[in-house]
Coordinates of C-alpha atoms in Angstrom, one line a residue:
X1 CA 29.8 16.2 13.4
X2 CA 26.9 14.8 11.5
X3 CA 28.4 12.8 8.6
X4 CA 25.7 10.7 7.4
X5 CA 22.4 12.2 5.3
X6 CA 20.1 12.5 7.8
X7 CA 16.2 11.5 6.8
X8 CA 13.3 11.9 8.9
X9 CA 10.2 9.8 7.7
X10 CA 6.9 10.7 9.2
X11 CA 3.9 8.1 8.9
X12 CA 0.5 8.1 10.4
X13 CA -1.2 5.3 8.8
X14 CA 0.2 1.8 9.0
X15 CA -1.2 -1.1 6.7
X16 CA 0.5 -0.6 3.1
X17 CA 2.5 2.2 4.4
X18 CA 4.0 0.0 7.1
X19 CA 4.9 -2.6 4.6
X20 CA 6.2 0.0 2.0
X21 CA 8.6 1.4 5.0
X22 CA 9.8 -1.9 6.2
X23 CA 11.1 -2.9 2.6
X24 CA 12.3 0.8 1.6
X25 CA 14.5 1.2 4.7
X26 CA 15.8 -2.3 4.7
X27 CA 17.7 -1.7 1.8
X28 CA 19.0 1.8 2.7
X29 CA 22.9 2.0 2.9
X30 CA 23.1 2.6 6.7
X31 CA 26.8 3.7 6.4
X32 CA 25.5 6.9 4.3
X33 CA 22.1 7.6 5.5
X34 CA 20.5 7.8 9.1
X35 CA 16.9 6.8 8.9
X36 CA 14.8 8.1 11.8
X37 CA 11.0 6.9 11.9
X38 CA 8.4 9.5 13.4
X39 CA 4.9 7.9 13.3
X40 CA 1.6 7.1 15.4
X41 CA 1.0 4.4 18.0
X42 CA -0.4 2.2 15.0
X43 CA 3.4 1.2 14.3
X44 CA 5.3 -1.5 16.2
X45 CA 8.9 -0.3 17.5
X46 CA 10.3 -4.2 16.9
X47 CA 9.6 -3.9 13.1
X48 CA 12.0 -1.3 13.1
X49 CA 14.8 -1.8 15.5
X50 CA 17.0 -3.4 12.5
X51 CA 16.6 -0.8 10.0
X52 CA 16.1 2.7 11.8
X53 CA 18.3 4.6 13.7
X54 CA 15.8 5.8 16.0
X55 CA 12.1 5.3 16.4
X56 CA 9.8 7.8 17.9
X57 CA 6.0 7.8 18.4
X58 CA 3.3 10.5 18.9
X59 CA -0.2 11.0 18.7
X60 CA -1.5 11.1 15.1
X61 CA -4.9 10.1 14.1
X62 CA -6.3 9.6 10.7
X63 CA -9.5 11.4 11.2
X64 CA -9.2 15.1 10.9
X65 CA -9.5 17.1 14.1
X66 CA -8.3 20.4 14.6
X67 CA -7.2 20.0 18.3
X68 CA -5.6 16.7 17.7
X69 CA -4.0 17.9 14.3
X70 CA -2.4 21.2 16.1
X71 CA -0.8 19.3 18.6
X72 CA 0.3 16.6 16.5
X73 CA 1.8 19.7 14.4
X74 CA 3.5 21.0 17.5
X75 CA 5.0 17.6 18.4
X76 CA 6.3 17.1 15.0
X77 CA 8.1 20.5 14.8
X78 CA 9.5 19.8 18.0
X79 CA 11.3 16.9 16.7
X80 CA 12.1 18.4 13.4
X81 CA 13.9 21.5 15.1
X82 CA 16.1 18.9 17.9
X83 CA 16.8 16.5 15.2
X84 CA 17.6 18.9 12.2
X85 CA 17.3 16.4 9.4
X86 CA 18.7 17.0 5.8
X87 CA 15.3 15.6 4.4
X88 CA 12.0 15.2 5.7
X89 CA 10.0 12.6 4.0
X90 CA 6.4 12.2 4.5
X91 CA 4.3 9.1 3.8
X92 CA 0.6 9.5 3.1
X93 CA -1.8 12.2 3.1
X94 CA -2.4 12.8 6.9
X95 CA 1.5 12.6 7.5
X96 CA 2.1 14.7 4.5
X97 CA -0.2 17.4 5.7
X98 CA 0.9 17.7 9.4
X99 CA 4.8 17.2 8.5
X100 CA 4.7 20.1 6.0
X101 CA 2.8 22.5 8.2
X102 CA 5.3 21.6 10.9
X103 CA 8.3 22.3 8.8
X104 CA 7.5 25.7 7.6
X105 CA 10.0 28.0 7.9
X106 CA 12.9 25.2 8.4
X107 CA 15.5 24.8 5.7
X108 CA 15.6 21.4 4.6
X109 CA 14.6 18.9 1.6
X110 CA 10.8 18.1 1.6
X111 CA 9.7 14.9 0.0
X112 CA 6.1 13.8 0.0
X113 CA 4.7 10.2 -0.9
X114 CA 1.0 10.4 -1.0
X115 CA 0.5 6.5 -1.4
X116 CA -2.7 7.1 -3.4
X117 CA -4.5 10.5 -3.4
X118 CA -7.0 11.3 -0.9
X119 CA -9.2 13.1 -3.6
X120 CA -9.1 10.0 -5.7
X121 CA -11.1 7.8 -2.9
X122 CA -14.9 7.6 -3.0
X123 CA -15.6 9.9 -0.2
X124 CA -18.3 12.5 -1.6
X125 CA -17.5 15.5 -4.0
X126 CA -17.4 17.9 -1.2
X127 CA -14.3 16.0 0.5
X128 CA -12.5 15.4 -3.2
X129 CA -12.5 19.3 -3.7
X130 CA -11.4 19.9 0.0
X131 CA -8.4 17.2 -0.4
X132 CA -7.5 18.8 -3.7
X133 CA -7.5 22.1 -2.5
X134 CA -5.5 21.3 0.6
X135 CA -3.1 19.4 -1.7
X136 CA -2.6 22.2 -4.0
X137 CA -1.8 24.5 -0.9
X138 CA 0.6 22.3 0.4
X139 CA 2.4 21.6 -2.7
X140 CA 3.9 25.4 -2.7
X141 CA 5.7 23.9 0.7
X142 CA 7.0 20.7 -1.1
X143 CA 10.4 20.0 -2.7
X144 CA 9.6 17.2 -4.5
X145 CA 6.9 14.3 -4.5
X146 CA 7.7 10.6 -5.1
X147 CA 4.6 8.7 -6.8
X148 CA 4.5 5.1 -6.6
X149 CA 3.2 4.7 -9.9
X150 CA 2.7 6.6 -13.5
X151 CA -1.2 6.5 -12.7
X152 CA -0.6 8.5 -9.4
X153 CA 1.6 11.1 -11.1
X154 CA -1.2 11.5 -14.2
X155 CA -3.4 12.2 -11.6
X156 CA -1.8 14.8 -9.7
X157 CA -0.9 16.4 -13.2
X158 CA -4.4 16.5 -14.4
X159 CA -5.8 18.0 -11.0
X160 CA -3.1 20.8 -11.4
X161 CA -1.4 19.9 -7.9
X162 CA 2.2 21.2 -9.0
X163 CA 4.2 21.5 -12.0
X164 CA 4.7 18.2 -13.5
X165 CA 8.7 18.7 -12.9
X166 CA 7.6 18.3 -9.2
X167 CA 6.9 14.7 -9.5
X168 CA 9.2 11.6 -9.6
X169 CA 7.6 8.0 -10.1
X170 CA 9.4 5.2 -8.4
X171 CA 7.4 2.3 -9.0
X172 CA 6.5 0.7 -5.7
X173 CA 8.1 -2.9 -5.0
X174 CA 8.1 -5.8 -2.3
X175 CA 10.7 -7.2 -0.2
X176 CA 11.0 -10.4 -1.9
X177 CA 13.2 -12.1 0.6
X178 CA 10.5 -11.6 3.4
X179 CA 7.8 -12.5 1.1
X180 CA 9.4 -15.6 0.2
X181 CA 9.8 -16.7 3.9
X182 CA 6.1 -16.0 4.6
X183 CA 5.3 -18.2 1.4
X184 CA 7.8 -21.0 2.8
X185 CA 5.8 -21.2 6.1
X186 CA 2.3 -21.1 4.5
X187 CA -0.7 -21.9 6.1
X188 CA -2.2 -25.4 5.4
X189 CA -6.0 -25.8 4.6
X190 CA -6.1 -28.3 7.3
X191 CA -5.1 -26.0 10.0
X192 CA -7.7 -23.3 9.1
X193 CA -10.5 -26.0 8.1
X194 CA -10.7 -25.5 4.4
X195 CA -11.7 -28.9 2.4
X196 CA -8.8 -30.2 0.4
X197 CA -11.0 -30.3 -2.8
X198 CA -12.1 -26.8 -2.4
X199 CA -11.2 -24.0 -5.1
X200 CA -10.2 -21.0 -3.1
X201 CA -11.0 -17.5 -3.9
X202 CA -9.0 -15.4 -1.7
X203 CA -8.4 -11.6 -0.8
X204 CA -5.8 -10.1 1.4
X205 CA -6.6 -6.6 2.5
X206 CA -8.6 -4.4 5.1
X207 CA -12.2 -5.2 5.4
X208 CA -13.1 -1.7 4.5
X209 CA -15.0 0.3 1.6
X210 CA -11.9 0.5 -0.5
X211 CA -11.3 -3.0 -0.8
X212 CA -14.9 -3.9 -1.7
X213 CA -15.5 -6.8 0.4
X214 CA -19.0 -6.3 -0.1
X215 CA -18.5 -7.1 -3.9
X216 CA -16.4 -9.8 -3.2
X217 CA -19.4 -11.6 -1.3
X218 CA -21.6 -10.9 -3.8
X219 CA -19.5 -12.1 -6.6
X220 CA -18.9 -15.1 -4.1
X221 CA -22.4 -16.0 -4.3
X222 CA -22.4 -16.0 -7.9
X223 CA -19.4 -18.1 -8.2
X224 CA -20.9 -20.7 -6.0
X225 CA -23.6 -21.3 -8.2
X226 CA -21.1 -21.9 -11.1
X227 CA -18.6 -23.7 -9.2
X228 CA -20.0 -25.8 -6.1
X229 CA -16.7 -26.6 -4.5
X230 CA -15.9 -23.0 -4.4
X231 CA -14.6 -21.5 -1.1
X232 CA -13.7 -18.0 -0.1
X233 CA -11.2 -16.2 2.1
X234 CA -11.1 -12.9 3.5
X235 CA -7.4 -12.4 4.9
X236 CA -7.6 -9.1 7.2
X237 CA -9.9 -7.2 9.4
X238 CA -11.6 -4.0 9.2
X239 CA -14.9 -1.9 10.0
X240 CA -16.9 -3.8 7.6
X241 CA -16.1 -7.1 9.1
X242 CA -19.7 -7.4 10.9
X243 CA -21.7 -6.2 7.9
X244 CA -19.7 -8.4 5.6
X245 CA -20.4 -11.6 7.5
X246 CA -24.2 -10.7 7.7
X247 CA -24.0 -10.3 4.1
X248 CA -22.7 -13.8 3.5
X249 CA -25.6 -15.4 5.8
X250 CA -28.1 -13.3 3.6
X251 CA -26.3 -14.5 0.4
X252 CA -26.0 -18.2 1.7
X253 CA -22.3 -18.5 1.5
X254 CA -21.1 -18.2 5.1
X255 CA -20.5 -22.2 5.3
X256 CA -17.9 -21.5 2.5
X257 CA -16.4 -18.3 3.8
X258 CA -13.5 -17.8 6.1
X259 CA -12.4 -14.4 7.5
X260 CA -9.3 -14.5 9.1
X261 CA -9.5 -11.1 11.5
X262 CA -5.8 -9.7 11.6
X263 CA -3.1 -11.8 11.3
X264 CA 0.8 -11.5 11.7
X265 CA 2.0 -12.9 8.2
X266 CA -1.0 -12.3 5.9
X267 CA 0.8 -13.5 2.6
X268 CA 1.2 -16.9 4.2
X269 CA -2.4 -17.7 3.7
X270 CA -2.1 -17.1 0.0
X271 CA -0.8 -20.6 -0.3
X272 CA -4.1 -21.8 0.2
X273 CA -5.4 -19.7 -2.6
X274 CA -6.5 -21.0 -6.1
X275 CA -7.1 -17.4 -7.4
X276 CA -6.3 -14.4 -5.8
X277 CA -8.3 -11.2 -6.0
X278 CA -8.1 -7.2 -5.3
X279 CA -11.6 -5.6 -5.9
X280 CA -10.6 -2.2 -4.7
X281 CA -12.6 0.9 -5.4
X282 CA -9.4 2.9 -5.4
X283 CA -5.9 1.9 -5.2
X284 CA -2.8 3.9 -5.0
X285 CA -0.6 0.8 -6.1
X286 CA -1.8 -2.2 -4.8
X287 CA 1.1 -3.8 -3.2
X288 CA -0.5 -7.2 -2.6
X289 CA -0.5 -7.6 -6.5
X290 CA 3.3 -8.2 -7.0
X291 CA 3.1 -10.5 -3.7
X292 CA 0.1 -12.4 -5.5
X293 CA 2.8 -13.0 -8.3
X294 CA 5.6 -14.2 -6.2
X295 CA 2.9 -16.7 -4.6
X296 CA 2.3 -18.0 -8.2
X297 CA -1.6 -17.3 -8.1
X298 CA -3.5 -16.3 -11.0
X299 CA -5.1 -12.9 -10.3
X300 CA -8.4 -11.2 -10.7
X301 CA -8.3 -7.3 -9.9
X302 CA -10.2 -4.3 -10.9
X303 CA -9.1 -1.9 -13.7
X304 CA -8.8 1.1 -11.3
X305 CA -6.1 3.9 -10.5
X306 CA -2.5 2.4 -10.4
X307 CA -3.8 -1.3 -10.8
X308 CA -3.6 -1.7 -14.6
X309 CA -0.2 -0.5 -14.7
X310 CA 0.5 -3.5 -12.4
X311 CA -1.7 -5.9 -14.3
X312 CA -1.5 -6.1 -17.9
X313 CA -5.2 -7.9 -18.9
X314 CA -4.8 -11.5 -19.9
X315 CA -1.0 -11.5 -19.6
X316 CA -0.3 -11.6 -15.7
X317 CA -3.6 -11.2 -14.7
X318 CA -7.5 -10.5 -15.5
X319 CA -8.9 -7.0 -15.2
X320 CA -12.7 -6.5 -14.5
X321 CA -14.6 -3.3 -14.1
X322 CA -15.2 -1.7 -10.5
X323 CA -18.2 -3.0 -8.4
X324 CA -19.2 -5.6 -11.2
X325 CA -19.8 -9.0 -9.2
X326 CA -20.6 -10.7 -12.5
X327 CA -17.6 -9.7 -14.1
X328 CA -15.6 -10.9 -11.1
X329 CA -17.6 -14.4 -11.4
X330 CA -16.9 -14.8 -15.0
X331 CA -13.3 -14.3 -14.7
X332 CA -13.1 -16.6 -11.7
X333 CA -15.1 -19.2 -13.7
X334 CA -13.0 -18.7 -16.5
X335 CA -9.8 -19.7 -14.7
X336 CA -11.5 -22.5 -13.0
X337 CA -12.1 -23.9 -16.5
X338 CA -8.7 -23.0 -18.1
X339 CA -5.9 -24.1 -16.4
X340 CA -3.6 -23.3 -19.6
X341 CA -4.7 -19.5 -19.0
X342 CA -3.9 -20.0 -15.4
X343 CA -0.4 -21.1 -16.0
X344 CA 0.2 -18.5 -18.6
X345 CA -0.8 -15.8 -15.9
X346 CA 1.4 -17.0 -13.2
X347 CA 4.3 -17.7 -15.6
X348 CA 4.1 -13.9 -16.6
X349 CA 3.7 -12.6 -13.1
X350 CA 6.6 -14.3 -11.8
X351 CA 8.8 -12.7 -14.5
X352 CA 7.4 -9.4 -13.5
X353 CA 8.1 -9.4 -10.2
X354 CA 12.0 -9.9 -10.5
X355 CA 12.0 -7.3 -13.5
X356 CA 9.7 -4.4 -12.0
X357 CA 8.7 -4.7 -8.1
X358 CA 11.8 -5.3 -6.4
X359 CA 12.3 -3.4 -3.2
X360 CA 16.2 -3.1 -3.7
X361 CA 15.4 -1.0 -6.9
X362 CA 12.9 1.1 -5.0
X363 CA 15.8 1.9 -2.1
X364 CA 18.1 2.5 -4.9
X365 CA 16.0 5.1 -6.7
X366 CA 15.3 6.6 -3.4
X367 CA 18.8 7.0 -2.7
X368 CA 19.7 8.7 -6.1
X369 CA 16.6 11.0 -5.6
X370 CA 18.1 12.3 -2.3
X371 CA 21.7 12.7 -3.4
X372 CA 20.4 14.6 -6.4
X373 CA 18.2 17.1 -4.3
X374 CA 21.0 17.7 -2.0
X375 CA 23.3 18.4 -4.9
X376 CA 20.7 20.9 -6.3
X377 CA 20.4 22.6 -2.8
X378 CA 24.1 23.3 -2.5
X379 CA 24.3 25.3 -6.1

């Protein structure tokens, strides 16, 4: 007899969703909840052995493909029928589409967390319209949405995705305990070949269009003119890596740039930063920002989507316009010349992490939401 509340989490995209799930599930009450993860092969089973009751992988692809997506829908529906979960919780747009279609006609609670709306991406007007239509249609089969920021909820309401009452804001958070472990085992400058006297500007994230590595490089060239001992780091890997390396050569900063490629514990590299950047063109939340705050680094970030809800300009970071290398240069140069401002941003950021961005609070709010939805269902 099933006594626990069974929650089936469905996820396709790893990256930020992977980090979100690991911190969310870590603090769930396992005496009352049974958490099962159904995911793509981008996830690693070892990461979930201690925090899930079962781990199931199927072929789910990021790209839209009728053949592959229908196959994924059939596989997901088979799992749902077999497990009979109380709640199906879908993370990010692809898993959200596959999961809600697969669950049609089955009586359970459906929670969908977009982790940033696909229609807000810089992907062309036609695709944005298509994503918006898909979200509106699938909203009819969604019990409740979880938005990771107020900006995400406001965007959904403005785009008339569903009635505002369907949206719950559970502000994102980080696993402070795990982040501190990474920071306590930080990478040394000597180990990765960065001069001791360098002023290091770094960014953690995929080397892809969303994170604007091209803007980072163009800003780096300007910063190098203003700060001769500046050094630059991109922690991560991605489809733009070769293009960015060529861009660095063309801008004459290849000798002052390090791209780590994929690394196991990216936050451990933040220990060598003097300034931490997030120059996203669009951003559902920006989980790395509270991580930077915990690492006690002054932040320069673009004022897009949810980022201004995390960064209060000139209080716990500096906000700059999207795609503005000169504004990035000006902000970094100001931090270089104004240690008092840097210290102020660091102190405010450290306070914000513990007050607003703790993963324990994220799990607690999810448990409360699920309890309330189950109670409403029984009425």
